[in-house]
PDB file of C-alpha atoms in Angstrom:
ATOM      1  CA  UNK A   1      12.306   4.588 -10.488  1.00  0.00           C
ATOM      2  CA  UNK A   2      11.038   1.349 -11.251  1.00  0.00           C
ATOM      3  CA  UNK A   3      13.181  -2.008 -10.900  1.00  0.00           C
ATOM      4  CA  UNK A   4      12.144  -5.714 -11.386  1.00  0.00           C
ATOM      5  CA  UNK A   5      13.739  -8.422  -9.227  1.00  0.00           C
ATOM      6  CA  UNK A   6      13.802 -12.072  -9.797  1.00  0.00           C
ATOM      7  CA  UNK A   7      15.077 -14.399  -7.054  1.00  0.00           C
ATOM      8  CA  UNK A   8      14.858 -18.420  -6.518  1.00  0.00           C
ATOM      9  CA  UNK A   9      14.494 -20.213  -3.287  1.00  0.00           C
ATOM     10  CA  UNK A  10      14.303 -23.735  -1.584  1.00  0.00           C
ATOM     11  CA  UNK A  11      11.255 -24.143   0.863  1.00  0.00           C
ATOM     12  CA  UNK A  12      12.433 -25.362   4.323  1.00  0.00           C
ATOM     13  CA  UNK A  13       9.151 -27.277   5.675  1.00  0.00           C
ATOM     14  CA  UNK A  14       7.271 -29.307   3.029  1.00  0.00           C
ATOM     15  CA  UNK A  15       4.831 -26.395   1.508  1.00  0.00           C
ATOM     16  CA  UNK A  16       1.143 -27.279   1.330  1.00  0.00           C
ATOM     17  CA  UNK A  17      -1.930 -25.781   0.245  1.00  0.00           C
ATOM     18  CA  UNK A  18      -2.800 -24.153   3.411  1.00  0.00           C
ATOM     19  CA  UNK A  19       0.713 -22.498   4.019  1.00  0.00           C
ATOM     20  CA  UNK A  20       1.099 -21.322   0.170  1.00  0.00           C
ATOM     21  CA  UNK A  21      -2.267 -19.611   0.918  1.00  0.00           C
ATOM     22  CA  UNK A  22      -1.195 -18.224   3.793  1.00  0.00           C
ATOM     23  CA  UNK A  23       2.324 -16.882   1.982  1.00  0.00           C
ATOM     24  CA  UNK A  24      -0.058 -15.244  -0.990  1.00  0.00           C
ATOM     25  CA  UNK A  25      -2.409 -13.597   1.302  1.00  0.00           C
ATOM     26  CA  UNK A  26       0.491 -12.065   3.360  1.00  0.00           C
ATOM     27  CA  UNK A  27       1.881 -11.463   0.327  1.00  0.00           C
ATOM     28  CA  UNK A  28      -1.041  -9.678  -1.153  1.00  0.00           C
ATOM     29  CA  UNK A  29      -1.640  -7.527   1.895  1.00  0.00           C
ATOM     30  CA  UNK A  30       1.452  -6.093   2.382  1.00  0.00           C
ATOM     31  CA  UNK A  31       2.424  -5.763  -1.510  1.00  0.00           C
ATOM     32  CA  UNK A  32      -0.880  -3.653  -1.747  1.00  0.00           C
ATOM     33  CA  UNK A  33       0.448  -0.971   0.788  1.00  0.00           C
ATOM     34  CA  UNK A  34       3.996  -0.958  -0.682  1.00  0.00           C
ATOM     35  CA  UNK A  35       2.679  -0.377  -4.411  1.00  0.00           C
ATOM     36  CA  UNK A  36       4.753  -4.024  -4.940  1.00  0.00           C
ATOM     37  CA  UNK A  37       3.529  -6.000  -7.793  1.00  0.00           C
ATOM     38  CA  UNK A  38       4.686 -10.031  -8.766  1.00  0.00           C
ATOM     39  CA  UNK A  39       4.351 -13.283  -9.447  1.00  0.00           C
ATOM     40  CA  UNK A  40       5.223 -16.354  -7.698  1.00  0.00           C
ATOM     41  CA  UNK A  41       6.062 -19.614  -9.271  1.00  0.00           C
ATOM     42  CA  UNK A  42       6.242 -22.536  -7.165  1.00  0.00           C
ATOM     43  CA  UNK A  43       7.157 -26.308  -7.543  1.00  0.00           C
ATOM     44  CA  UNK A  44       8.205 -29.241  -5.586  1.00  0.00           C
ATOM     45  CA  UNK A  45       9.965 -26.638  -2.420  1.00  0.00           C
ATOM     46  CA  UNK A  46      11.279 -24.686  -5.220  1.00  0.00           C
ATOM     47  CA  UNK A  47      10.002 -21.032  -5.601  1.00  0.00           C
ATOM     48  CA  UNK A  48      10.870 -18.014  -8.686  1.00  0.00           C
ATOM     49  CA  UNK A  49       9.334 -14.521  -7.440  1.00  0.00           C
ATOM     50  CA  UNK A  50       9.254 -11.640  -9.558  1.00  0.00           C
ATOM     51  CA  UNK A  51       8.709  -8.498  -7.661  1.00  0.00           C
ATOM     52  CA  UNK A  52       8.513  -5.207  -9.344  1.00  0.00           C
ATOM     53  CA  UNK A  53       8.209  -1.432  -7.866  1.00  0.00           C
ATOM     54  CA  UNK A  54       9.836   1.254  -6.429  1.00  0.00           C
ATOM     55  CA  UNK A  55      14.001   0.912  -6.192  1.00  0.00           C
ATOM     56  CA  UNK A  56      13.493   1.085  -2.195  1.00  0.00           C
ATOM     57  CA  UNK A  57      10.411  -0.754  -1.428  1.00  0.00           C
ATOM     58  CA  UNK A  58      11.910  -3.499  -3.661  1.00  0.00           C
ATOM     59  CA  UNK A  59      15.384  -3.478  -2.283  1.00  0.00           C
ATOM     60  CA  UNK A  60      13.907  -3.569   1.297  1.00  0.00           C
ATOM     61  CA  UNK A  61      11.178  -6.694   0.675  1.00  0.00           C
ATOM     62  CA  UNK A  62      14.149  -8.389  -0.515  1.00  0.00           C
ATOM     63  CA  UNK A  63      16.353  -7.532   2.615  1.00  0.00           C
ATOM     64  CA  UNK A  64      13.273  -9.436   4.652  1.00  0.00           C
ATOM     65  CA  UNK A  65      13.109 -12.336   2.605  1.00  0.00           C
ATOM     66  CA  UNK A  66      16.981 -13.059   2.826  1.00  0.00           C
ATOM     67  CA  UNK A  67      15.880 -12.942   6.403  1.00  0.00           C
ATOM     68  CA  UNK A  68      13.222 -15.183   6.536  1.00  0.00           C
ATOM     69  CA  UNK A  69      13.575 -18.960   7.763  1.00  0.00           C
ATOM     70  CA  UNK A  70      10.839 -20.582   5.994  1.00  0.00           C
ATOM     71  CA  UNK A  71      13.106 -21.045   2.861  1.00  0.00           C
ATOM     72  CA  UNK A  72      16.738 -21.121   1.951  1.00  0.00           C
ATOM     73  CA  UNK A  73      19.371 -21.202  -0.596  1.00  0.00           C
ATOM     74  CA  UNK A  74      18.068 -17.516  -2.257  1.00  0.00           C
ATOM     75  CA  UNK A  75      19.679 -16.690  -5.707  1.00  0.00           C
ATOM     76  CA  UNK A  76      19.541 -13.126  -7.202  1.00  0.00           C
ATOM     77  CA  UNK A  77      18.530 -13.994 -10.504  1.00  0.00           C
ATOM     78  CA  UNK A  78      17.819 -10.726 -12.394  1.00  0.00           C
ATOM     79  CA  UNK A  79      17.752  -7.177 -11.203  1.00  0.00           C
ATOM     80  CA  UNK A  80      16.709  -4.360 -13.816  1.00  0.00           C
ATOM     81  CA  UNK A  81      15.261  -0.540 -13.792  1.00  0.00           C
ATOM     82  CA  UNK A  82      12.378  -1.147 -16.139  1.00  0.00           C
ATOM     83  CA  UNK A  83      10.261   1.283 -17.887  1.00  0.00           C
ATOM     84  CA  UNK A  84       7.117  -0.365 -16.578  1.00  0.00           C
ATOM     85  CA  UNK A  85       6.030  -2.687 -14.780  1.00  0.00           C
ATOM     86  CA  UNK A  86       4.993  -6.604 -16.655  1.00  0.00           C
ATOM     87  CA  UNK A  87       3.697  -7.710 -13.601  1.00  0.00           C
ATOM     88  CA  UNK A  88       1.051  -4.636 -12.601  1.00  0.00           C
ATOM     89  CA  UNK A  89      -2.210  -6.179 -12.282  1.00  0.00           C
ATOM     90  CA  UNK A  90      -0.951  -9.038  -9.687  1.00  0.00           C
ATOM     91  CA  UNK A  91      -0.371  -7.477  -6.347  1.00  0.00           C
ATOM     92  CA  UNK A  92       0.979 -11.307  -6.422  1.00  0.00           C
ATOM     93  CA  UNK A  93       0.024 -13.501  -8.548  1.00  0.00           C
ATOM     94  CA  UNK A  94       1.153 -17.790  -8.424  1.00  0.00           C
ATOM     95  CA  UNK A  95       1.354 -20.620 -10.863  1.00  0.00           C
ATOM     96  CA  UNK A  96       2.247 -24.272 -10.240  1.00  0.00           C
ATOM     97  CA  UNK A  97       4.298 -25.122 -12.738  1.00  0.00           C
ATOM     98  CA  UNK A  98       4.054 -29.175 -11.745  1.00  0.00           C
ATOM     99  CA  UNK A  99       0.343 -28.055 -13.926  1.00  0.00           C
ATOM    100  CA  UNK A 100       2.272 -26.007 -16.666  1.00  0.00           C
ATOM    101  CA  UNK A 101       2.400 -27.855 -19.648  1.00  0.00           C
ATOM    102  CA  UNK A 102       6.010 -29.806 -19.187  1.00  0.00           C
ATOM    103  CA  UNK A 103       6.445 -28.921 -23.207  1.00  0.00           C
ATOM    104  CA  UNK A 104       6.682 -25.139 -21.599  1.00  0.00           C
ATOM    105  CA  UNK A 105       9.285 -26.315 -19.053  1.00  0.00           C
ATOM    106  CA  UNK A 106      11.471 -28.282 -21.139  1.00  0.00           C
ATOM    107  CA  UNK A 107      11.714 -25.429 -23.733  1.00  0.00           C
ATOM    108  CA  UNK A 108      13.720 -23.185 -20.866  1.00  0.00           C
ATOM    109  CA  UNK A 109      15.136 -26.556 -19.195  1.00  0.00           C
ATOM    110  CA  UNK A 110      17.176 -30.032 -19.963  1.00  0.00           C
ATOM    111  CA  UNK A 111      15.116 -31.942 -17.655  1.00  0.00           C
ATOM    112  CA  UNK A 112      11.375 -29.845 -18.318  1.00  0.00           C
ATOM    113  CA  UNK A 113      11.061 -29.246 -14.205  1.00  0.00           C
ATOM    114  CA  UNK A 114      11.350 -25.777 -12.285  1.00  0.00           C
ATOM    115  CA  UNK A 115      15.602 -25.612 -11.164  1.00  0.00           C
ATOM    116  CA  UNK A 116      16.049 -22.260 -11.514  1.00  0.00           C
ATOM    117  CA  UNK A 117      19.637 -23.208 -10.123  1.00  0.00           C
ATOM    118  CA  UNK A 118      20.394 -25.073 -13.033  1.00  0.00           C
ATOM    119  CA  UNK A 119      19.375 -22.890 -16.056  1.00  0.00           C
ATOM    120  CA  UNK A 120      20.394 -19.317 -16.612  1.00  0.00           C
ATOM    121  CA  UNK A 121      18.761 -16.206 -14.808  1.00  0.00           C
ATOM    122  CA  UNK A 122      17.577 -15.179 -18.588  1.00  0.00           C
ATOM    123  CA  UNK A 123      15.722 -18.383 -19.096  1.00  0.00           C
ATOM    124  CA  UNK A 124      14.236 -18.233 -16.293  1.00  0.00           C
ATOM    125  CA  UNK A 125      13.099 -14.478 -16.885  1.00  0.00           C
ATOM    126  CA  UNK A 126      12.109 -15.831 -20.478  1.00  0.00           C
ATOM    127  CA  UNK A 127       9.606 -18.448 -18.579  1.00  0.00           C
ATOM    128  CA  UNK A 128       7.757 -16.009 -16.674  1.00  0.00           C
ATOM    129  CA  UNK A 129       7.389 -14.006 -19.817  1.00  0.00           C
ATOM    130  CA  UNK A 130       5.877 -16.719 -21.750  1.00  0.00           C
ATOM    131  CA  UNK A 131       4.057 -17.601 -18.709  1.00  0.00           C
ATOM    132  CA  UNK A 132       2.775 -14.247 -17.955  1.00  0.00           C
ATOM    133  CA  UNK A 133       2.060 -13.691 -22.010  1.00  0.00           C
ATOM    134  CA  UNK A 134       0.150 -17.514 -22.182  1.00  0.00           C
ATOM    135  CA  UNK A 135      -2.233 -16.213 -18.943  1.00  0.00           C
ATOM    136  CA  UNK A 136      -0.814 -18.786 -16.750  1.00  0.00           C
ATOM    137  CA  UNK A 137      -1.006 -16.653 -13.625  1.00  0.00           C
ATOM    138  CA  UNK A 138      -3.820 -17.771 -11.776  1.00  0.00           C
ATOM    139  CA  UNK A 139      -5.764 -15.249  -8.809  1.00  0.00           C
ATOM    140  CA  UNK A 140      -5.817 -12.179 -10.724  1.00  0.00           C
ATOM    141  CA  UNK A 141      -6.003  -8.932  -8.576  1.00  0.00           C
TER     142      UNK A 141
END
């Protein structure tokens, strides 16, 4: 069975280039051998992921991220079975939305910045739909 799962977080440390790399190409890797597909959205310490895959090797990334201490402040945003996946050909793949057009932003938003704290979990799942439909996902794999 196939579930999607959407969760926000605050970064801990200031996030730069180097260490977003670093996140994706862990990321990647391991997302490869657990048939996990996503995206990650990232903004000013702010992070959506969308992770999609099997019920257990979903539920059990998730369990590790709760656990890890490079960000905090992780909301559950949308968990669903799903008939397939929208995410497949990303084994992870990112957009910055401080480069999205802010039009895009303030459509789901009141301000037209990433709080996924502040908006519903359905907007936020509407954003990466439109985001994922628009072919804003950049490092296709």
């Amino acid at each position: 069975m196939l579930v999607r799962l959407i969760y926000a977080s605050r970064a801990c440390a200031p996030i730069t280039q180097e260490s977003l790399d670093a996140i994706l190409l862990s990321a990647r890797r391991a997302n490869l051998a657990g048939g996990i597909t996503g995206v990650l959205c990232h903004s000013e310490g702010l992070f959506v992921q969308a992770l999609e895959g099997g019920r257990d090797q979903v539920n059990q990334l998730y369990a590790r991220l709760l656990q890890d201490s490079r960000h905090r402040e992780l909301v559950l945003l949308c968990y669903e079975e799903i008939p397939v996946r929208r995410y497949a050909a990303w084994t992870m793949g990112k957009v910055r939305l401080d480069k999205v057009n802010r039009s895009l932003l303030l459509k789901y938003s009141s301000t037209g910045t990433l709080n996924p704290y502040d908006v519903s979990g359905c907007a936020t799942v509407a954003l990466l739909e439109e985001l994922a439909a628009t072919g804003a996902f950049a490092v296709r794999d």
